[in-house]
Amino acid sequence: MANKTFATRAGYLAAVLLVLLGGAEVARRQADLPSLPVLFDLQFDLTPRSQTWRLYDAVPLARSSRPQPLARQPHAVDGLRLPWHRGSDIALTEFLAVTHTRALLVVQDGKIAFEHYASGFDADSRFASFSVAKSVVATLTGAALAEGRIRSLDEPIGTYLGADEIAPAYAGVTIGQLLDMRGGIDVDERYGGSLTSPVVRMYLSRDLASFIARRHGLRFAPGTQQQYRSVDTLILSRVLARATGQSLSQYATRVLWQPLGMEQDATWSVDSDEHRIEKAFCCINATARDFAKLGLLYLDQGRAGTHQVVSPQWAQTPRQVINGEQKLAYRDGWWIPPGNAGDRDFSAIGVFGQYIYVNPTTHTVIVKLSDHGVEQDELPTLAAMRQLSHVMSGL
């Protein structure tokens, strides 16, 4: 009798679980969210953040038909210490450990001066970019402007996107306002993993076109304020796709991956195989060495070899911004660290400790790919990379 009762109860519990899972599956589909296993994985951090590209559908960024490997000129780093919190300093090895660095690459004068990978990773490992991708989209905007695909940053996005794609309130937002995070489109940028967060819902959406079409509110009048919003980059990427007549990944392959001599195949995560819209605000997945080549493009006045990818003026723009504040500034798809008057340095930054740091004064590019906390230690990390660039250059 006891066994029969246990079996009955077990059967009942199994039936309840199936009903609950079935209801969750229906809700998931209605909300355009990833599969339940993916949601479970993300909720409990089963996959390291730098490797979450494995959880999503993706489209290719094909390696260059003429790859350009970076030459090596190693620099001694024994005993090197870097500035850290509240006037302290820290050994390079400790810096790598406490910021959960998976890859650190220093390219000095176009050559690899230092390269480190955590256990389980190497030069062929692919890492998720997170918001470093925004700087790639900014570069693609410069390329589209150089090619005449877009005529001006002052063009309203309603020139390219129809009323069935964006709300009428957004039609007058300009390309430049999206690039500079002044669009005012109301998708709150709160992180933390909760599905009540609009930006998390956007990150997880399996139908980004519908997500955009359902937005209607303005947080402020376009152009009147600057507030960092990932949705601005997403909508900018839809403008680029319409202006160029290519998907974002196809255009990136043609104007960046090919001329920059990328050595490895990369991917750009998409909402789903069905819709294939790139997660433009976050999710390029590539090697540290290939990420470095984006920084080198800006050091080389917008050229890749003899090919002018973006105009020299476009490549100069980030270094012309002087940030005298004690916080990060944002301009044209790049972050400007405090106290940059001497170095004119700037950086792409991703939420879990991803960086492409560019220092024109020392002619240094540093790529750092990590599994660190949400927006954690950004200012001290940038200060440490600035010092590292000085050490590597001998300045």
mmCIF file with all atom_site columns, N, CA and C in Angstrom, residues 338-368:
data_model
loop_
_atom_site.group_PDB
_atom_site.id
_atom_site.type_symbol
_atom_site.label_atom_id
_atom_site.label_alt_id
_atom_site.label_comp_id
_atom_site.label_asym_id
_atom_site.label_entity_id
_atom_site.label_seq_id
_atom_site.pdbx_PDB_ins_code
_atom_site.Cartn_x
_atom_site.Cartn_y
_atom_site.Cartn_z
_atom_site.occupancy
_atom_site.B_iso_or_equiv
_atom_site.pdbx_formal_charge
_atom_site.auth_seq_id
_atom_site.auth_comp_id
_atom_site.auth_asym_id
_atom_site.auth_atom_id
_atom_site.pdbx_PDB_model_num
ATOM 1  N N  . PRO A 1 338 ? 38.448 59.513 -17.412 1.00 0.00 ? 338 PRO A N  1
ATOM 2  C CA . PRO A 1 338 ? 38.823 60.800 -16.790 1.00 0.00 ? 338 PRO A CA 1
ATOM 3  C C  . PRO A 1 338 ? 40.308 61.088 -16.960 1.00 0.00 ? 338 PRO A C  1
ATOM 4  N N  . GLY A 1 339 ? 40.652 62.363 -16.971 1.00 0.00 ? 339 GLY A N  1
ATOM 5  C CA . GLY A 1 339 ? 42.051 62.771 -16.984 1.00 0.00 ? 339 GLY A CA 1
ATOM 6  C C  . GLY A 1 339 ? 42.806 62.341 -18.218 1.00 0.00 ? 339 GLY A C  1
ATOM 7  N N  . ASN A 1 340 ? 42.166 62.417 -19.375 1.00 0.00 ? 340 ASN A N  1
ATOM 8  C CA . ASN A 1 340 ? 42.790 61.899 -20.601 1.00 0.00 ? 340 ASN A CA 1
ATOM 9  C C  . ASN A 1 340 ? 43.472 62.980 -21.431 1.00 0.00 ? 340 ASN A C  1
ATOM 10 N N  . ALA A 1 341 ? 43.682 64.176 -20.874 1.00 0.00 ? 341 ALA A N  1
ATOM 11 C CA . ALA A 1 341 ? 44.236 65.275 -21.663 1.00 0.00 ? 341 ALA A CA 1
ATOM 12 C C  . ALA A 1 341 ? 45.596 64.935 -22.242 1.00 0.00 ? 341 ALA A C  1
ATOM 13 N N  . GLY A 1 342 ? 46.427 64.222 -21.483 1.00 0.00 ? 342 GLY A N  1
ATOM 14 C CA . GLY A 1 342 ? 47.761 63.892 -21.977 1.00 0.00 ? 342 GLY A CA 1
ATOM 15 C C  . GLY A 1 342 ? 47.780 62.722 -22.926 1.00 0.00 ? 342 GLY A C  1
ATOM 16 N N  . ASP A 1 343 ? 46.949 61.733 -22.669 1.00 0.00 ? 343 ASP A N  1
ATOM 17 C CA . ASP A 1 343 ? 46.985 60.503 -23.462 1.00 0.00 ? 343 ASP A CA 1
ATOM 18 C C  . ASP A 1 343 ? 45.999 60.488 -24.622 1.00 0.00 ? 343 ASP A C  1
ATOM 19 N N  . ARG A 1 344 ? 44.900 61.263 -24.489 1.00 0.00 ? 344 ARG A N  1
ATOM 20 C CA . ARG A 1 344 ? 43.828 61.234 -25.495 1.00 0.00 ? 344 ARG A CA 1
ATOM 21 C C  . ARG A 1 344 ? 43.314 59.804 -25.700 1.00 0.00 ? 344 ARG A C  1
ATOM 22 N N  . ASP A 1 345 ? 43.300 59.021 -24.620 1.00 0.00 ? 345 ASP A N  1
ATOM 23 C CA . ASP A 1 345 ? 42.907 57.624 -24.734 1.00 0.00 ? 345 ASP A CA 1
ATOM 24 C C  . ASP A 1 345 ? 41.397 57.467 -24.686 1.00 0.00 ? 345 ASP A C  1
ATOM 25 N N  . PHE A 1 346 ? 40.920 56.339 -25.170 1.00 0.00 ? 346 PHE A N  1
ATOM 26 C CA . PHE A 1 346 ? 39.497 56.015 -25.206 1.00 0.00 ? 346 PHE A CA 1
ATOM 27 C C  . PHE A 1 346 ? 39.354 54.508 -25.236 1.00 0.00 ? 346 PHE A C  1
ATOM 28 N N  . SER A 1 347 ? 38.131 54.019 -24.984 1.00 0.00 ? 347 SER A N  1
ATOM 29 C CA . SER A 1 347 ? 37.972 52.576 -24.852 1.00 0.00 ? 347 SER A CA 1
ATOM 30 C C  . SER A 1 347 ? 36.559 52.140 -25.200 1.00 0.00 ? 347 SER A C  1
ATOM 31 N N  . ALA A 1 348 ? 36.453 50.976 -25.803 1.00 0.00 ? 348 ALA A N  1
ATOM 32 C CA . ALA A 1 348 ? 35.192 50.239 -25.843 1.00 0.00 ? 348 ALA A CA 1
ATOM 33 C C  . ALA A 1 348 ? 35.109 49.465 -24.530 1.00 0.00 ? 348 ALA A C  1
ATOM 34 N N  . ILE A 1 349 ? 33.908 49.375 -23.960 1.00 0.00 ? 349 ILE A N  1
ATOM 35 C CA . ILE A 1 349 ? 33.738 48.691 -22.677 1.00 0.00 ? 349 ILE A CA 1
ATOM 36 C C  . ILE A 1 349 ? 32.505 47.808 -22.718 1.00 0.00 ? 349 ILE A C  1
ATOM 37 N N  . GLY A 1 350 ? 32.652 46.566 -22.234 1.00 0.00 ? 350 GLY A N  1
ATOM 38 C CA . GLY A 1 350 ? 31.532 45.652 -22.092 1.00 0.00 ? 350 GLY A CA 1
ATOM 39 C C  . GLY A 1 350 ? 31.271 45.358 -20.628 1.00 0.00 ? 350 GLY A C  1
ATOM 40 N N  . VAL A 1 351 ? 30.047 45.009 -20.295 1.00 0.00 ? 351 VAL A N  1
ATOM 41 C CA . VAL A 1 351 ? 29.531 45.014 -18.932 1.00 0.00 ? 351 VAL A CA 1
ATOM 42 C C  . VAL A 1 351 ? 30.299 44.133 -17.958 1.00 0.00 ? 351 VAL A C  1
ATOM 43 N N  . PHE A 1 352 ? 30.826 43.008 -18.374 1.00 0.00 ? 352 PHE A N  1
ATOM 44 C CA . PHE A 1 352 ? 31.496 42.098 -17.445 1.00 0.00 ? 352 PHE A CA 1
ATOM 45 C C  . PHE A 1 352 ? 33.015 42.172 -17.534 1.00 0.00 ? 352 PHE A C  1
ATOM 46 N N  . GLY A 1 353 ? 33.521 43.342 -17.922 1.00 0.00 ? 353 GLY A N  1
ATOM 47 C CA . GLY A 1 353 ? 34.969 43.535 -17.938 1.00 0.00 ? 353 GLY A CA 1
ATOM 48 C C  . GLY A 1 353 ? 35.614 43.256 -19.281 1.00 0.00 ? 353 GLY A C  1
ATOM 49 N N  . GLN A 1 354 ? 34.945 43.692 -20.357 1.00 0.00 ? 354 GLN A N  1
ATOM 50 C CA . GLN A 1 354 ? 35.515 43.549 -21.701 1.00 0.00 ? 354 GLN A CA 1
ATOM 51 C C  . GLN A 1 354 ? 35.987 44.943 -22.159 1.00 0.00 ? 354 GLN A C  1
ATOM 52 N N  . TYR A 1 355 ? 37.179 45.019 -22.720 1.00 0.00 ? 355 TYR A N  1
ATOM 53 C CA . TYR A 1 355 ? 37.744 46.306 -23.124 1.00 0.00 ? 355 TYR A CA 1
ATOM 54 C C  . TYR A 1 355 ? 38.516 46.178 -24.440 1.00 0.00 ? 355 TYR A C  1
ATOM 55 N N  . ILE A 1 356 ? 38.400 47.204 -25.275 1.00 0.00 ? 356 ILE A N  1
ATOM 56 C CA . ILE A 1 356 ? 39.401 47.499 -26.299 1.00 0.00 ? 356 ILE A CA 1
ATOM 57 C C  . ILE A 1 356 ? 39.863 48.918 -25.994 1.00 0.00 ? 356 ILE A C  1
ATOM 58 N N  . TYR A 1 357 ? 41.005 49.019 -25.349 1.00 0.00 ? 357 TYR A N  1
ATOM 59 C CA . TYR A 1 357 ? 41.542 50.302 -24.904 1.00 0.00 ? 357 TYR A CA 1
ATOM 60 C C  . TYR A 1 357 ? 42.547 50.797 -25.934 1.00 0.00 ? 357 TYR A C  1
ATOM 61 N N  . VAL A 1 358 ? 42.427 52.073 -26.308 1.00 0.00 ? 358 VAL A N  1
ATOM 62 C CA . VAL A 1 358 ? 43.275 52.655 -27.347 1.00 0.00 ? 358 VAL A CA 1
ATOM 63 C C  . VAL A 1 358 ? 43.972 53.891 -26.781 1.00 0.00 ? 358 VAL A C  1
ATOM 64 N N  . ASN A 1 359 ? 45.306 53.912 -26.855 1.00 0.00 ? 359 ASN A N  1
ATOM 65 C CA . ASN A 1 359 ? 46.074 55.060 -26.388 1.00 0.00 ? 359 ASN A CA 1
ATOM 66 C C  . ASN A 1 359 ? 46.905 55.596 -27.548 1.00 0.00 ? 359 ASN A C  1
ATOM 67 N N  . PRO A 1 360 ? 46.432 56.682 -28.175 1.00 0.00 ? 360 PRO A N  1
ATOM 68 C CA . PRO A 1 360 ? 47.160 57.232 -29.331 1.00 0.00 ? 360 PRO A CA 1
ATOM 69 C C  . PRO A 1 360 ? 48.536 57.782 -28.970 1.00 0.00 ? 360 PRO A C  1
ATOM 70 N N  . THR A 1 361 ? 48.698 58.314 -27.748 1.00 0.00 ? 361 THR A N  1
ATOM 71 C CA . THR A 1 361 ? 49.978 58.901 -27.359 1.00 0.00 ? 361 THR A CA 1
ATOM 72 C C  . THR A 1 361 ? 51.073 57.843 -27.269 1.00 0.00 ? 361 THR A C  1
ATOM 73 N N  . THR A 1 362 ? 50.734 56.695 -26.707 1.00 0.00 ? 362 THR A N  1
ATOM 74 C CA . THR A 1 362 ? 51.720 55.613 -26.572 1.00 0.00 ? 362 THR A CA 1
ATOM 75 C C  . THR A 1 362 ? 51.648 54.612 -27.714 1.00 0.00 ? 362 THR A C  1
ATOM 76 N N  . HIS A 1 363 ? 50.692 54.804 -28.611 1.00 0.00 ? 363 HIS A N  1
ATOM 77 C CA . HIS A 1 363 ? 50.486 53.911 -29.758 1.00 0.00 ? 363 HIS A CA 1
ATOM 78 C C  . HIS A 1 363 ? 50.267 52.461 -29.286 1.00 0.00 ? 363 HIS A C  1
ATOM 79 N N  . THR A 1 364 ? 49.326 52.350 -28.329 1.00 0.00 ? 364 THR A N  1
ATOM 80 C CA . THR A 1 364 ? 49.063 51.068 -27.686 1.00 0.00 ? 364 THR A CA 1
ATOM 81 C C  . THR A 1 364 ? 47.591 50.697 -27.819 1.00 0.00 ? 364 THR A C  1
ATOM 82 N N  . VAL A 1 365 ? 47.322 49.421 -28.033 1.00 0.00 ? 365 VAL A N  1
ATOM 83 C CA . VAL A 1 365 ? 45.974 48.857 -27.945 1.00 0.00 ? 365 VAL A CA 1
ATOM 84 C C  . VAL A 1 365 ? 46.016 47.729 -26.923 1.00 0.00 ? 365 VAL A C  1
ATOM 85 N N  . ILE A 1 366 ? 45.077 47.745 -25.979 1.00 0.00 ? 366 ILE A N  1
ATOM 86 C CA . ILE A 1 366 ? 44.977 46.682 -24.985 1.00 0.00 ? 366 ILE A CA 1
ATOM 87 C C  . ILE A 1 366 ? 43.589 46.067 -25.056 1.00 0.00 ? 366 ILE A C  1
ATOM 88 N N  . VAL A 1 367 ? 43.543 44.763 -25.186 1.00 0.00 ? 367 VAL A N  1
ATOM 89 C CA . VAL A 1 367 ? 42.276 44.027 -25.153 1.00 0.00 ? 367 VAL A CA 1
ATOM 90 C C  . VAL A 1 367 ? 42.228 43.243 -23.853 1.00 0.00 ? 367 VAL A C  1
ATOM 91 N N  . LYS A 1 368 ? 41.155 43.414 -23.114 1.00 0.00 ? 368 LYS A N  1
ATOM 92 C CA . LYS A 1 368 ? 40.951 42.681 -21.862 1.00 0.00 ? 368 LYS A CA 1
ATOM 93 C C  . LYS A 1 368 ? 39.572 42.041 -21.912 1.00 0.00 ? 368 LYS A C  1
#
